[in-house]
Amino acid sequence: MSQVQARFFTENTKYLIDDVPFSIPAASEVVDLSGVINKLLEAKNDGHKHVEFDFLVRGQFLRTSLANHMETENISTEEVVEIEYVEKFTAPQPEECIMHDDWISSVEADSEWILTGSFDKTARIWSMEGKAVMTVAGHTDVNLFNGLSSLLLTASLDQTIMLWEWNSERNKVKARHCCRGHAGSVDTVAVDPTRTKFCSGSWDKMLKIWSAVPTEEEDEIEEPNRPRKKQKTEQMGLTRTPLMTFSGHNEAVSSVLWMDAEELCSASWDHTIRLWDAETGGQKNTITGSKVFSCISYSPLCRRLASGSTDRHVRLWDPRSKDGYLVLLSLTSHNGWVTAVRWSPSHEHQLVSGSLDNVVKLWDTRSCKAPLYDLAAHEDKVMCVDWTENGLILSGGADNKLYTYRYSACVSDAGA
Amino acid sequence: HSSKRSLTKIYAYGHDQDQRKFWLALILTSVTLQDIRNTVGNIPMEWYKDYPHIGYDLDGKKIFKPIRNKDELDEFLDKMENPDYWRTVQDKMTGADIRLSDEQVDLVHRLQEGKFGDVNFNEYEPAIDFFSNEVMIHPVTNRPQDKRSFIPSLIEKEKVGKLVHAIKMGWIKPRRPKETTPQYYDLWAKEDPNSILGRHKMHVPAPKLKLPGHEESYNPPPEYLMSEEERLAWEQQDPEDRKLSFLPQKFACLRAVPAYSRFIHERFERCLDLYLCPRQRKMRVNVNPEDLIPKLPKPKDLQPFPTTQSLVYRGHSSLVRSISTSPSGQWLVSGSDDCTVRFWEVSTARCLKTVEVGGAVKGVAWNPNPSICLVAISYDDTVVLLNPGLGDRLVSTATDQLISSYEEPEEVKEQPVQWTVAEGEGHEQGHRLILKHPKAVRQVTWHGKGDYLACVMPDNGSSLQVVIHQVSKRRTQNPFRKNKGLVQCVSFHPIRPYFFVATQRYVRVYNLIKQELTKKLMANCKWISSMATHPGGDNVICGSYDCRLAWFDLDLSTKPYKVLRHHKKALRSVAYHRHYPLFASGSDDGSVIVCHGMVYNDLLQNPLIVPVKVLKGHTITHDLGVLDVTFHPTQPWVFSSGADGTVRLFT
């Protein structure tokens, strides 16, 4: 087998070539194929510049020689092989390294600001250029962070969630509400797509839904030491109680997210991922794994859940499937617990994962054997990752550093 | 004429060509030389080859051979010139040449053509056929028929009468009908095929004689010859025990070998062997040695159990003697020789709190009751109850309230331990109660309910080795009046009011309510180092300094149900998992061995113990490896603390 019949196609109209089968050497690798495509394009239009391509055979990235790949994938060499080519994703470029005073426990970014929570009991707001804009101190313990434009949420080991209002022009932060009700450290918060509610998950096995709209009223709660609380409200904002409490997990809730306005998804230490109806509080589906889930992420683009657990695998699940044990795909390359996963907001195949082995990995689900890129900047455990719409990957870790990477490939790919 | 006749006859006999020639020669002899007939008879004539005569005539005179002086040339000339040469033959009897007459030549020709010698003889003369198939009116013979051919035979009548009489009398029976079954049959048809096979299989050949070896040679190699001592030893041996039944001897030549004196004896023994040989096949049991090993399930099937090192909790600067997890599994406490106690978050390996105490920490124990947030820490002669303030705030404040709400009883008893409430800086750090003991405390352990706390103060000379504190009433009692050996560690029964006390070689089980000794377990080891109780309460494991781990089934016996010797060095710590069927042991060789230890509810089924994993990670420092192991309360994870100042989590 020295020659293989192949037909190349692409969805990117910029790089269209004639739809005729070519006979190419079976031993050719990505670089060779890329050269072939480039030559064809040069012949077609004069002003063509050299572009590196990546190749997909039956939805799987070509990583070895074509012959090898077809043998492992069980593709017949008799027929014409359909090969899709896409522009090669360029490596993420490191941009900033933002130093913190302590371990970074969470990171959240939008197109303008970066919010980080740290183990030094503060939350910080940074500009995209890495300038410290604001330090939000108020918690007595480690912070988690979640933002909704001018309203910020911090959840802490001290069992409370604080709702802050931040005026970016005057650069002032005011605590509006202190959400009390959890009986354990609050490990995760998530704001619903309508931005009127948020959900929190805690070590006390509960999920609670709170209102995210700041008001001037204080919710009444029965607390034994009333005077102490009264005294605190001045600095800590008004106390708020949960709208709803979901119980069902047998262990701590490690991660929670909204799949849409009505549906919640939570991952727990009891080896399950549960889907909840946010209106009624009923359980809709349970995905049972074999290890503690430490983080989950949902992509509305491909409708898949990605989970990181206390082993080295990133697993993909179909939240709609009734068979709750089926792992769609296992991405294995990390050497430690996967502490954070995040789907790309713009690309349906890409996700990023952080692990205790100090490495952040960028994955494409079409190449499940090896990640696209390893981002090995951290010197200690990676605790959190995030991915913004404008192609910025952020990762924070136990080395007190927040790294940002510019990742531009998704812009040119698929016309996004 | 007569000779012609005989010739014809002769011809009729001999059809063979050679025979014919022979007879012809004979006839010619008799015909032509009537007068000089030779009397030598029918003898080979070459007998007279060397004589001048050729025989004797009727008168007894020699017949001399005719003078033959013809040479080849004469012969040839004769052949050319003599017109009768072709019909001239030599008579062998006389040696004379005879010229055959015309009749004779004709006769020879006829014979050669295969015809009768007689010209007039017709072999196909017409013949009259008397005995033909045609019936003639006249008989061939004219003899009249005999009379007896008309009269019935009397003898026959007599014979028939006799037979008829015999039949009538029943002497002759009618012939029996012939049996239809075939006379032959399948000899082996009814035989059990197995027996045939068996017969062939079970054939035992006569035992073979041993082939003679070099030692039996008349001139054996010197190494086969016995030395003097060997010979003496051979002679002193019982004949049955001897390896050789004879003494190898050396002779100068085969001629010098004497007759073998034991020949008859040996033949006899051989015959006896053949005769008395038990002709029975010994049924050798073919057992695969691997089948004898008890079938253990594969470790792969016994998951989950910890397999890899996941997190390392770094921060201590000296050996970490003791670790303990919070009942929720979120926190871990470790006590070290660097005089600090550290609190860690399990999932991130973050040190959340460091509390300094006044001495090297020997033991830490987190209160197992989830509604009380207290950690017991022992250093030197002090036990501190510390509220770390981790976990639920309400629980933490409730614990503080519980301790502060204590009211002094009216009559104060004399107690062996001094209780004081921590104040000032100590209180800020979380210290709540300080218990001053008379001696150094080695181990602290909580009762499952979280109110009682047992402390061990090993001391061989005193009876005050174990004290049990009640935290809510701040009371201390000494449960044992007598000293029964150096106490190593103690443990509460998880369900029933039993108390386990491990001394150097025994584990004693006391009933705390009846205040009596229930059982005494013999560990079969030299020095017990650690002990753990199964959450079901019926099984206990003991680690010892002589590398053994003994599993006791309290229902079974006071001896260990199983002793595991997997570690290469002294065991320092053993632990059971609260939910999973797992137990672990840490040793000075730096490894933690995790075993699957399934205890069945069925009393008839013994516990299943399978070693599943050796976990290595700790570096050996000062000849010490792992000092303490403990399981995560909910997950199949094991923590180990080592002399290298780290705590490691294996998942």
Short mmCIF file of N, CA, C and O in Angstrom, two decimals, chain B residues 195-251:
data_model
loop_
_atom_site.label_atom_id
_atom_site.label_comp_id
_atom_site.label_asym_id
_atom_site.label_seq_id
_atom_site.Cartn_x
_atom_site.Cartn_y
_atom_site.Cartn_z
N SER B 195 -13.65 -51.76 30.15
CA SER B 195 -12.84 -52.81 30.75
C SER B 195 -11.71 -53.21 29.80
O SER B 195 -10.61 -53.50 30.24
N ILE B 196 -12.04 -53.19 28.50
CA ILE B 196 -10.98 -53.52 27.54
C ILE B 196 -9.88 -52.48 27.63
O ILE B 196 -8.70 -52.78 27.82
N LEU B 197 -10.36 -51.24 27.54
CA LEU B 197 -9.39 -50.16 27.61
C LEU B 197 -8.62 -50.24 28.92
O LEU B 197 -7.42 -50.11 28.97
N GLY B 198 -9.44 -50.48 29.94
CA GLY B 198 -8.83 -50.56 31.27
C GLY B 198 -7.79 -51.65 31.31
O GLY B 198 -6.68 -51.46 31.82
N ARG B 199 -8.14 -52.81 30.68
CA ARG B 199 -7.21 -53.92 30.71
C ARG B 199 -5.91 -53.54 30.01
O ARG B 199 -4.82 -53.84 30.46
N HIS B 200 -6.09 -52.78 28.92
CA HIS B 200 -4.87 -52.41 28.22
C HIS B 200 -4.12 -51.33 28.97
O HIS B 200 -2.91 -51.33 29.02
N LYS B 201 -4.94 -50.44 29.53
CA LYS B 201 -4.29 -49.34 30.24
C LYS B 201 -3.60 -49.83 31.49
O LYS B 201 -2.54 -49.35 31.86
N MET B 202 -4.29 -50.72 32.15
CA MET B 202 -3.78 -51.12 33.45
C MET B 202 -2.67 -52.15 33.35
O MET B 202 -2.25 -52.69 34.34
N HIS B 203 -2.27 -52.44 32.14
CA HIS B 203 -1.19 -53.41 31.99
C HIS B 203 0.05 -52.90 32.69
O HIS B 203 0.50 -51.78 32.46
N VAL B 204 0.55 -53.74 33.54
CA VAL B 204 1.76 -53.34 34.25
C VAL B 204 2.88 -54.27 33.81
O VAL B 204 2.82 -55.47 34.08
N PRO B 205 3.84 -53.78 33.11
CA PRO B 205 4.93 -54.67 32.70
C PRO B 205 5.76 -55.07 33.91
O PRO B 205 5.77 -54.39 34.93
N ALA B 206 6.39 -56.20 33.76
CA ALA B 206 7.25 -56.66 34.85
C ALA B 206 8.34 -55.63 35.10
O ALA B 206 8.82 -55.00 34.16
N PRO B 207 8.66 -55.43 36.32
CA PRO B 207 9.68 -54.41 36.60
C PRO B 207 10.99 -54.78 35.92
O PRO B 207 11.39 -55.94 35.89
N LYS B 208 11.62 -53.78 35.39
CA LYS B 208 12.85 -54.04 34.66
C LYS B 208 14.02 -54.13 35.62
O LYS B 208 14.05 -53.43 36.64
N LEU B 209 14.95 -54.95 35.22
CA LEU B 209 16.17 -55.02 36.01
C LEU B 209 17.01 -53.79 35.72
O LEU B 209 17.00 -53.28 34.60
N LYS B 210 17.70 -53.38 36.71
CA LYS B 210 18.56 -52.25 36.50
C LYS B 210 19.72 -52.68 35.59
O LYS B 210 20.28 -53.76 35.75
N LEU B 211 20.03 -51.83 34.66
CA LEU B 211 21.13 -52.18 33.77
C LEU B 211 22.45 -52.08 34.52
O LEU B 211 22.59 -51.24 35.41
N PRO B 212 23.36 -52.97 34.17
CA PRO B 212 24.63 -52.90 34.90
C PRO B 212 25.37 -51.61 34.62
O PRO B 212 25.34 -51.08 33.51
N GLY B 213 25.98 -51.07 35.62
CA GLY B 213 26.70 -49.81 35.47
C GLY B 213 28.20 -50.05 35.50
O GLY B 213 28.67 -51.18 35.48
N HIS B 214 28.91 -48.98 35.55
CA HIS B 214 30.37 -49.07 35.56
C HIS B 214 30.88 -49.79 36.78
O HIS B 214 31.91 -50.46 36.73
N GLU B 215 30.15 -49.66 37.89
CA GLU B 215 30.65 -50.26 39.13
C GLU B 215 30.65 -51.77 39.05
O GLU B 215 31.33 -52.45 39.81
N GLU B 216 29.86 -52.32 38.11
CA GLU B 216 29.82 -53.77 38.00
C GLU B 216 30.91 -54.32 37.08
O GLU B 216 31.04 -55.52 36.92
N SER B 217 31.63 -53.42 36.48
CA SER B 217 32.70 -53.86 35.59
C SER B 217 33.80 -54.58 36.39
O SER B 217 33.95 -54.37 37.59
N TYR B 218 34.51 -55.47 35.73
CA TYR B 218 35.64 -56.13 36.42
C TYR B 218 36.79 -55.16 36.57
O TYR B 218 37.69 -55.36 37.35
N ASN B 219 36.71 -54.08 35.77
CA ASN B 219 37.79 -53.10 35.82
C ASN B 219 37.16 -51.70 35.90
O ASN B 219 37.21 -50.93 34.97
N PRO B 220 36.49 -51.43 37.05
CA PRO B 220 35.73 -50.17 37.09
C PRO B 220 36.66 -48.97 37.15
O PRO B 220 37.79 -49.09 37.63
N PRO B 221 36.18 -47.78 36.71
CA PRO B 221 36.97 -46.56 36.89
C PRO B 221 37.21 -46.35 38.39
O PRO B 221 36.38 -46.73 39.21
N PRO B 222 38.35 -45.76 38.71
CA PRO B 222 38.73 -45.69 40.13
C PRO B 222 37.70 -45.00 41.01
O PRO B 222 37.59 -45.32 42.19
N GLU B 223 36.90 -44.05 40.44
CA GLU B 223 35.96 -43.35 41.31
C GLU B 223 34.84 -44.26 41.79
O GLU B 223 34.16 -43.95 42.75
N TYR B 224 34.66 -45.41 41.12
CA TYR B 224 33.63 -46.32 41.57
C TYR B 224 34.12 -47.25 42.66
O TYR B 224 33.34 -47.90 43.33
N LEU B 225 35.40 -47.36 42.76
CA LEU B 225 35.95 -48.25 43.79
C LEU B 225 35.80 -47.60 45.14
O LEU B 225 35.98 -46.40 45.29
N MET B 226 35.43 -48.40 46.12
CA MET B 226 35.18 -47.83 47.44
C MET B 226 36.49 -47.67 48.19
O MET B 226 37.37 -48.52 48.12
N SER B 227 36.54 -46.56 48.92
CA SER B 227 37.69 -46.39 49.80
C SER B 227 37.48 -47.26 51.04
O SER B 227 36.43 -47.87 51.21
N GLU B 228 38.47 -47.22 51.88
CA GLU B 228 38.41 -48.12 53.04
C GLU B 228 37.24 -47.78 53.96
O GLU B 228 36.49 -48.64 54.39
N GLU B 229 37.07 -46.47 54.19
CA GLU B 229 35.98 -46.07 55.09
C GLU B 229 34.63 -46.41 54.48
O GLU B 229 33.71 -46.88 55.15
N GLU B 230 34.54 -46.14 53.16
CA GLU B 230 33.28 -46.42 52.50
C GLU B 230 32.94 -47.90 52.58
O GLU B 230 31.80 -48.28 52.79
N ARG B 231 34.02 -48.69 52.45
CA ARG B 231 33.79 -50.14 52.49
C ARG B 231 33.31 -50.55 53.88
O ARG B 231 32.39 -51.35 54.02
N LEU B 232 33.93 -49.97 54.88
CA LEU B 232 33.52 -50.29 56.25
C LEU B 232 32.07 -49.87 56.48
O LEU B 232 31.28 -50.62 57.05
N ALA B 233 31.78 -48.68 56.02
CA ALA B 233 30.42 -48.18 56.19
C ALA B 233 29.44 -49.10 55.48
O ALA B 233 28.36 -49.41 56.00
N TRP B 234 29.85 -49.55 54.29
CA TRP B 234 28.97 -50.43 53.51
C TRP B 234 28.73 -51.72 54.25
O TRP B 234 27.63 -52.24 54.27
N GLU B 235 29.78 -52.19 54.86
CA GLU B 235 29.64 -53.47 55.55
C GLU B 235 28.76 -53.33 56.78
O GLU B 235 28.06 -54.26 57.16
N GLN B 236 28.81 -52.15 57.39
CA GLN B 236 28.02 -51.99 58.61
C GLN B 236 26.56 -51.72 58.30
O GLN B 236 25.71 -51.88 59.17
N GLN B 237 26.30 -51.32 57.07
CA GLN B 237 24.92 -51.01 56.73
C GLN B 237 24.09 -52.27 56.67
O GLN B 237 24.60 -53.36 56.41
N ASP B 238 22.80 -52.07 56.89
CA ASP B 238 21.88 -53.17 56.72
C ASP B 238 21.83 -53.50 55.23
O ASP B 238 21.83 -52.59 54.40
N PRO B 239 21.78 -54.80 54.87
CA PRO B 239 21.78 -55.14 53.44
C PRO B 239 20.66 -54.44 52.67
O PRO B 239 20.80 -54.13 51.49
N GLU B 240 19.57 -54.16 53.35
CA GLU B 240 18.48 -53.51 52.64
C GLU B 240 18.74 -52.04 52.39
O GLU B 240 18.17 -51.45 51.48
N ASP B 241 19.57 -51.47 53.26
CA ASP B 241 19.82 -50.04 53.12
C ASP B 241 20.94 -49.74 52.14
O ASP B 241 21.15 -48.58 51.77
N ARG B 242 21.65 -50.76 51.77
CA ARG B 242 22.82 -50.49 50.93
C ARG B 242 22.41 -49.95 49.57
O ARG B 242 21.44 -50.43 48.98
N LYS B 243 23.20 -49.04 49.12
CA LYS B 243 22.92 -48.50 47.79
C LYS B 243 23.32 -49.51 46.72
O LYS B 243 22.63 -49.70 45.73
N LEU B 244 24.45 -50.15 46.95
CA LEU B 244 24.92 -51.20 46.04
C LEU B 244 24.83 -52.52 46.78
O LEU B 244 25.13 -52.59 47.97
N SER B 245 24.44 -53.58 46.06
CA SER B 245 24.33 -54.86 46.74
C SER B 245 25.66 -55.62 46.73
O SER B 245 25.74 -56.73 47.19
N PHE B 246 26.65 -55.04 46.14
CA PHE B 246 27.95 -55.73 46.05
C PHE B 246 29.04 -54.69 46.19
O PHE B 246 28.79 -53.49 46.12
N LEU B 247 30.24 -55.18 46.34
CA LEU B 247 31.38 -54.28 46.43
C LEU B 247 32.07 -54.22 45.06
O LEU B 247 32.45 -55.26 44.53
N PRO B 248 32.19 -53.07 44.49
CA PRO B 248 32.91 -53.01 43.22
C PRO B 248 34.36 -53.46 43.42
O PRO B 248 35.00 -53.09 44.40
N GLN B 249 34.81 -54.28 42.52
CA GLN B 249 36.17 -54.81 42.66
C GLN B 249 36.92 -54.66 41.36
O GLN B 249 36.33 -54.65 40.28
N LYS B 250 38.20 -54.62 41.50
CA LYS B 250 39.03 -54.45 40.31
C LYS B 250 39.85 -55.73 40.10
O LYS B 250 40.44 -56.25 41.05
N PHE B 251 39.84 -56.23 38.89
CA PHE B 251 40.63 -57.40 38.54
C PHE B 251 41.57 -57.05 37.42
O PHE B 251 41.29 -56.17 36.61
#
